[in-house]
Amino acid sequence: MKNRKIKYTYNILGLAIIIFLAIREICTAIFTRFGFKTDNFLGMGIYMLIFLASCLIPTIMMENTLGIHPKMFKKVKPAKAVNLVFLSYFIILITNIVNGVIHALLKNVGLNFKPRIIQLPENKFILILYFVFICIMPAILEEIFLRGYVFNAFKQWGQTFAIVVSSLCFALMHSSLDNVLVYFVCGVLLAVVYIITDSIFTCMLLHFVNNTVSFFIMYFQQQVNAVSALTMIAYINVATIVLGFIGKIYLDKNNIHIKDYIQKDNELIKKITASSKSYFALSAFALLLFFAAYQSFISLT
């Protein structure tokens, strides 16, 4: 392991995350302070531009400073891509159930996470923009940044190491300590899908499906009665289980096993702790934890 080079790469990653947070948090706070909201076209347009800039500027910075030009847009067989999405989303569902059990256990000992409620706009045209903002833009921009550039920047020190770094960034950048397990597992699955297909398109599809299902669950919970919303969620879960097994059968038949792509790395801890010698990486990690803790404020009851 080349310590100087890995330290430099960590520094660049840290700087990229600091830029991401600065644009997202500071710009959002400024425009919110001046009364811009997501319930009108102007407000939505501004927040969409902020998100676009927060992902693209760090990506461009990483490309120019590290000199990496990853090939991300290789064609992939539709059946392979779709079945990978089926199985991956099934694993995400299981992770969400486990996460719910953990929340219940924490609640029993007096730890409650602050509820995070997103109020969808009533205006149908604004709602469409909100769908683009929540479901489409993250699926494209976050995948290019995290899988396309962060993963490829660290891949030279090992595939598993690159999976962990990109997944940890993905988990913490969503500023949600209460769901950090779910986001980390999502990050791992997205990275493995990228490795299997050698294409960012399948990652984008999985990311889009995950966000879209969450969007429609929120929509149904706010627009229909609780019984109908629960019925719809039950149908989605049943469909996820069925499609997940179909995906597994297809992938097994084609000798594709997700676990095979997460290889043992005896130096993994050493590589991760190498970030302690990078001031930008440490600062970025501290900022990520701060915003995650702030957004997921835990209260004792």
Coordinates of C-alpha atoms in Angstrom, one line a residue:
M1 CA 0.0 0.0 0.0
K2 CA 1.5 3.3 -1.1
N3 CA 0.8 5.5 2.0
R4 CA 1.5 8.9 0.3
K5 CA -0.8 8.1 -2.6
I6 CA -3.6 6.8 -0.4
K7 CA -3.3 9.9 1.9
Y8 CA -3.5 12.2 -1.1
T9 CA -6.6 10.3 -2.4
Y10 CA -8.2 10.5 1.0
N11 CA -7.5 14.3 1.0
I12 CA -9.2 14.7 -2.3
L13 CA -12.2 12.7 -1.2
G14 CA -12.4 14.7 2.0
L15 CA -12.3 18.0 0.0
A16 CA -14.9 16.7 -2.4
I17 CA -17.3 15.9 0.5
I18 CA -16.6 19.2 2.2
I19 CA -17.6 21.0 -1.1
F20 CA -20.7 18.8 -1.4
L21 CA -21.8 19.7 2.2
A22 CA -20.9 23.4 1.8
I23 CA -23.0 23.7 -1.3
R24 CA -25.9 21.6 0.0
E25 CA -26.1 22.9 3.5
I26 CA -25.1 26.5 3.2
C27 CA -26.9 27.3 0.0
T28 CA -30.0 25.5 1.2
A29 CA -29.9 27.4 4.5
I30 CA -29.5 30.7 2.7
F31 CA -32.4 30.2 0.3
T32 CA -34.6 28.8 3.1
R33 CA -33.8 31.8 5.2
F34 CA -35.0 34.1 2.4
G35 CA -38.3 32.2 2.3
F36 CA -37.8 29.9 -0.7
K37 CA -39.8 26.7 -0.4
T38 CA -40.4 23.5 -2.4
D39 CA -44.1 24.3 -2.9
N40 CA -43.5 26.5 -5.9
F41 CA -41.6 26.3 -9.2
L42 CA -39.0 28.9 -8.3
G43 CA -38.1 27.2 -5.0
M44 CA -38.0 23.8 -6.5
G45 CA -35.8 25.0 -9.4
I46 CA -33.3 26.6 -7.0
Y47 CA -33.1 23.4 -4.8
M48 CA -32.7 21.2 -7.8
L49 CA -29.8 23.4 -9.0
I50 CA -28.2 23.3 -5.6
F51 CA -28.3 19.5 -5.6
L52 CA -27.0 19.4 -9.2
A53 CA -24.0 21.6 -8.2
S54 CA -23.4 19.8 -4.9
C55 CA -22.8 16.5 -6.9
L56 CA -21.2 17.7 -10.1
I57 CA -18.6 20.2 -8.7
P58 CA -17.0 17.6 -6.4
T59 CA -17.1 15.0 -9.2
I60 CA -15.3 17.4 -11.6
M61 CA -12.8 18.3 -8.9
M62 CA -12.0 14.6 -8.3
E63 CA -11.6 13.9 -12.0
N64 CA -9.2 16.8 -12.5
T65 CA -7.1 16.3 -9.4
L66 CA -6.9 12.5 -9.4
G67 CA -6.8 12.2 -13.2
I68 CA -9.4 9.4 -13.3
H69 CA -11.7 9.0 -16.3
P70 CA -13.8 5.9 -15.4
K71 CA -15.7 4.1 -18.2
M72 CA -19.2 3.8 -16.6
F73 CA -21.7 3.5 -19.4
K74 CA -21.1 0.0 -20.7
K75 CA -24.2 -1.8 -22.1
V76 CA -25.6 -4.6 -20.0
K77 CA -28.1 -7.3 -20.8
P78 CA -31.6 -6.2 -19.7
A79 CA -32.4 -9.5 -18.0
K80 CA -29.2 -9.4 -16.0
A81 CA -29.8 -5.8 -14.9
V82 CA -33.4 -6.3 -14.0
N83 CA -32.8 -9.5 -11.9
L84 CA -29.9 -7.8 -10.1
V85 CA -32.3 -5.0 -9.2
F86 CA -35.0 -7.6 -8.1
L87 CA -32.6 -9.4 -5.7
S88 CA -30.9 -6.2 -4.4
Y89 CA -34.2 -4.5 -3.6
F90 CA -35.3 -7.7 -1.8
I91 CA -32.1 -7.5 0.4
I92 CA -32.9 -3.8 1.0
L93 CA -36.4 -4.8 2.2
I94 CA -34.8 -7.3 4.7
T95 CA -32.4 -4.7 5.9
N96 CA -35.2 -2.2 6.5
I97 CA -37.0 -4.9 8.6
V98 CA -33.8 -5.4 10.6
N99 CA -33.4 -1.7 11.0
G100 CA -37.0 -1.4 12.3
V101 CA -36.3 -4.1 14.9
I102 CA -33.2 -2.2 16.0
H103 CA -35.3 1.0 16.3
A104 CA -37.9 -0.9 18.4
L105 CA -35.1 -2.2 20.8
L106 CA -33.6 1.3 21.1
K107 CA -37.1 2.7 21.9
N108 CA -37.5 0.2 24.7
V109 CA -34.4 1.5 26.4
G110 CA -35.5 5.1 26.0
L111 CA -33.8 6.2 22.8
N112 CA -36.1 7.7 20.2
F113 CA -35.0 9.1 16.8
K114 CA -36.5 12.3 15.7
P115 CA -39.3 11.5 13.1
R116 CA -38.4 12.7 9.6
I117 CA -41.6 13.7 7.7
I118 CA -41.4 14.9 4.2
Q119 CA -44.6 16.8 3.2
L120 CA -45.2 16.3 -0.5
P121 CA -46.7 19.4 -2.4
E122 CA -50.3 19.5 -3.3
N123 CA -49.8 21.0 -6.8
K124 CA -49.5 18.2 -9.3
F125 CA -47.0 20.0 -11.5
I126 CA -44.8 20.8 -8.5
L127 CA -45.2 17.2 -7.4
I128 CA -43.7 16.0 -10.7
L129 CA -40.7 18.3 -10.1
Y130 CA -40.5 16.9 -6.6
F131 CA -40.5 13.3 -8.1
V132 CA -37.6 14.3 -10.4
F133 CA -35.8 15.9 -7.4
I134 CA -36.2 12.9 -5.1
C135 CA -36.2 9.9 -7.5
I136 CA -34.4 10.8 -10.7
M137 CA -31.7 13.3 -9.9
P138 CA -30.1 11.3 -7.0
A139 CA -30.2 8.1 -9.0
I140 CA -28.1 9.7 -11.7
L141 CA -25.9 12.2 -9.9
E142 CA -25.1 10.2 -6.7
E143 CA -24.2 7.1 -8.8
I144 CA -21.8 9.0 -11.0
F145 CA -20.1 10.7 -8.0
L146 CA -20.0 7.8 -5.6
R147 CA -19.8 4.6 -7.7
G148 CA -18.3 6.2 -10.8
Y149 CA -15.6 8.3 -9.1
V150 CA -15.2 7.5 -5.4
F151 CA -15.3 3.8 -6.0
N152 CA -12.9 3.9 -8.9
A153 CA -10.5 6.3 -7.0
F154 CA -10.0 3.7 -4.3
K155 CA -10.3 0.5 -6.3
Q156 CA -6.5 0.4 -6.9
W157 CA -6.1 -0.6 -3.2
G158 CA -8.7 -3.4 -3.4
Q159 CA -12.2 -4.0 -4.5
T160 CA -13.6 -4.6 -1.0
F161 CA -11.9 -1.5 0.3
A162 CA -13.4 0.6 -2.5
I163 CA -16.9 -0.9 -1.7
V164 CA -16.6 0.1 2.0
V165 CA -15.3 3.6 1.4
S166 CA -18.0 4.5 -1.3
S167 CA -20.7 2.8 0.8
L168 CA -19.7 4.7 4.0
C169 CA -19.8 8.0 2.1
F170 CA -23.2 7.1 0.7
A171 CA -24.5 6.2 4.1
L172 CA -23.3 9.4 5.9
M173 CA -24.0 11.8 3.1
H174 CA -27.7 11.1 3.6
S175 CA -27.6 12.7 7.0
S176 CA -29.6 9.9 8.7
L177 CA -28.0 8.1 11.6
D178 CA -31.3 6.3 12.2
N179 CA -31.1 4.7 8.8
V180 CA -27.3 4.5 8.4
L181 CA -27.4 0.6 8.3
V182 CA -29.9 0.7 5.4
Y183 CA -28.0 3.3 3.5
F184 CA -24.7 1.4 4.0
V185 CA -26.2 -1.9 2.8
C186 CA -27.7 0.0 -0.2
G187 CA -24.2 1.4 -0.9
V188 CA -22.6 -2.0 -0.8
L189 CA -25.3 -3.5 -3.1
L190 CA -24.9 -0.6 -5.6
A191 CA -21.1 -1.0 -5.6
V192 CA -21.4 -4.8 -6.2
V193 CA -24.0 -4.3 -9.0
Y194 CA -21.5 -1.8 -10.6
I195 CA -18.7 -4.4 -10.3
I196 CA -20.9 -7.2 -11.8
T197 CA -22.3 -5.2 -14.7
D198 CA -19.3 -2.8 -15.2
S199 CA -22.1 -0.3 -15.9
I200 CA -23.5 2.6 -13.9
F201 CA -26.9 2.2 -15.6
T202 CA -27.9 -0.7 -13.5
C203 CA -26.9 1.2 -10.3
M204 CA -29.0 4.1 -11.5
L205 CA -32.0 1.8 -12.1
L206 CA -31.7 0.2 -8.6
H207 CA -31.3 3.6 -7.0
F208 CA -34.3 4.9 -8.9
V209 CA -36.5 1.9 -8.0
N210 CA -35.6 2.3 -4.3
N211 CA -36.3 6.0 -4.2
T212 CA -39.5 5.7 -6.3
V213 CA -41.1 3.1 -4.1
S214 CA -40.4 5.3 -1.1
F215 CA -41.9 8.3 -2.9
F216 CA -45.1 6.5 -3.7
I217 CA -45.4 5.1 -0.2
M218 CA -45.1 8.7 1.1
Y219 CA -47.7 9.8 -1.4
F220 CA -50.2 7.1 -0.5
Q221 CA -49.7 7.8 3.2
Q222 CA -50.6 11.4 2.7
Q223 CA -53.3 11.1 0.1
V224 CA -55.3 8.1 1.2
N225 CA -56.5 6.6 4.5
A226 CA -54.1 4.6 6.6
V227 CA -55.7 1.2 5.8
S228 CA -55.4 1.7 2.0
A229 CA -51.7 2.8 2.5
L230 CA -50.9 -0.2 4.6
T231 CA -52.6 -2.5 2.0
M232 CA -50.5 -0.9 -0.8
I233 CA -47.3 -1.4 1.3
A234 CA -48.2 -5.0 1.9
Y235 CA -48.7 -5.6 -1.9
I236 CA -45.3 -3.9 -2.6
N237 CA -43.6 -6.1 0.0
V238 CA -45.1 -9.3 -1.4
A239 CA -44.1 -8.3 -4.9
T240 CA -40.6 -7.5 -3.7
I241 CA -40.3 -11.0 -2.1
V242 CA -41.6 -12.8 -5.2
L243 CA -39.4 -10.8 -7.6
G244 CA -36.4 -11.2 -5.3
F245 CA -36.7 -15.0 -5.5
I246 CA -37.1 -14.7 -9.3
G247 CA -33.9 -12.6 -9.4
K248 CA -32.0 -15.1 -7.2
I249 CA -33.0 -18.0 -9.3
Y250 CA -31.9 -16.2 -12.5
L251 CA -28.6 -15.1 -11.0
D252 CA -27.9 -18.5 -9.5
K253 CA -28.6 -20.1 -12.9
N254 CA -26.0 -17.7 -14.5
N255 CA -23.5 -18.4 -11.6
I256 CA -23.7 -14.8 -10.3
H257 CA -23.5 -14.5 -6.5
I258 CA -23.4 -11.1 -4.8
K259 CA -21.3 -12.4 -1.9
D260 CA -18.6 -13.6 -4.2
Y261 CA -17.8 -10.0 -5.1
I262 CA -17.1 -8.9 -1.5
Q263 CA -13.6 -10.5 -1.1
K264 CA -11.6 -10.9 2.1
D265 CA -9.1 -8.1 2.7
N266 CA -6.6 -8.6 5.5
E267 CA -5.5 -5.0 5.3
L268 CA -8.9 -3.5 5.2
I269 CA -8.7 -1.9 8.7
K270 CA -5.2 -0.6 8.0
K271 CA -6.5 1.1 4.8
I272 CA -9.5 2.6 6.5
T273 CA -7.4 4.0 9.4
A274 CA -5.0 5.5 6.9
S275 CA -7.6 8.3 6.6
S276 CA -6.5 9.5 10.1
K277 CA -3.4 11.0 8.4
S278 CA -5.6 13.0 6.1
Y279 CA -6.8 16.3 7.6
F280 CA -9.4 16.9 4.8
A281 CA -10.8 13.3 5.2
L282 CA -11.0 13.7 9.0
S283 CA -12.7 17.1 8.7
A284 CA -15.2 15.7 6.1
F285 CA -16.0 12.7 8.3
A286 CA -16.6 15.0 11.3
L287 CA -18.9 17.2 9.3
L288 CA -20.8 14.2 8.0
L289 CA -21.4 12.9 11.5
F290 CA -22.4 16.4 12.7
F291 CA -25.1 16.9 10.0
A292 CA -26.2 13.3 10.4
A293 CA -26.6 13.7 14.2
Y294 CA -28.3 17.0 13.7
Q295 CA -30.9 15.7 11.2
S296 CA -31.5 12.5 13.3
F297 CA -31.5 14.2 16.7
I298 CA -31.9 11.5 19.4
S299 CA -33.9 12.3 22.5
L300 CA -34.1 10.5 25.7
T301 CA -37.6 9.6 27.0

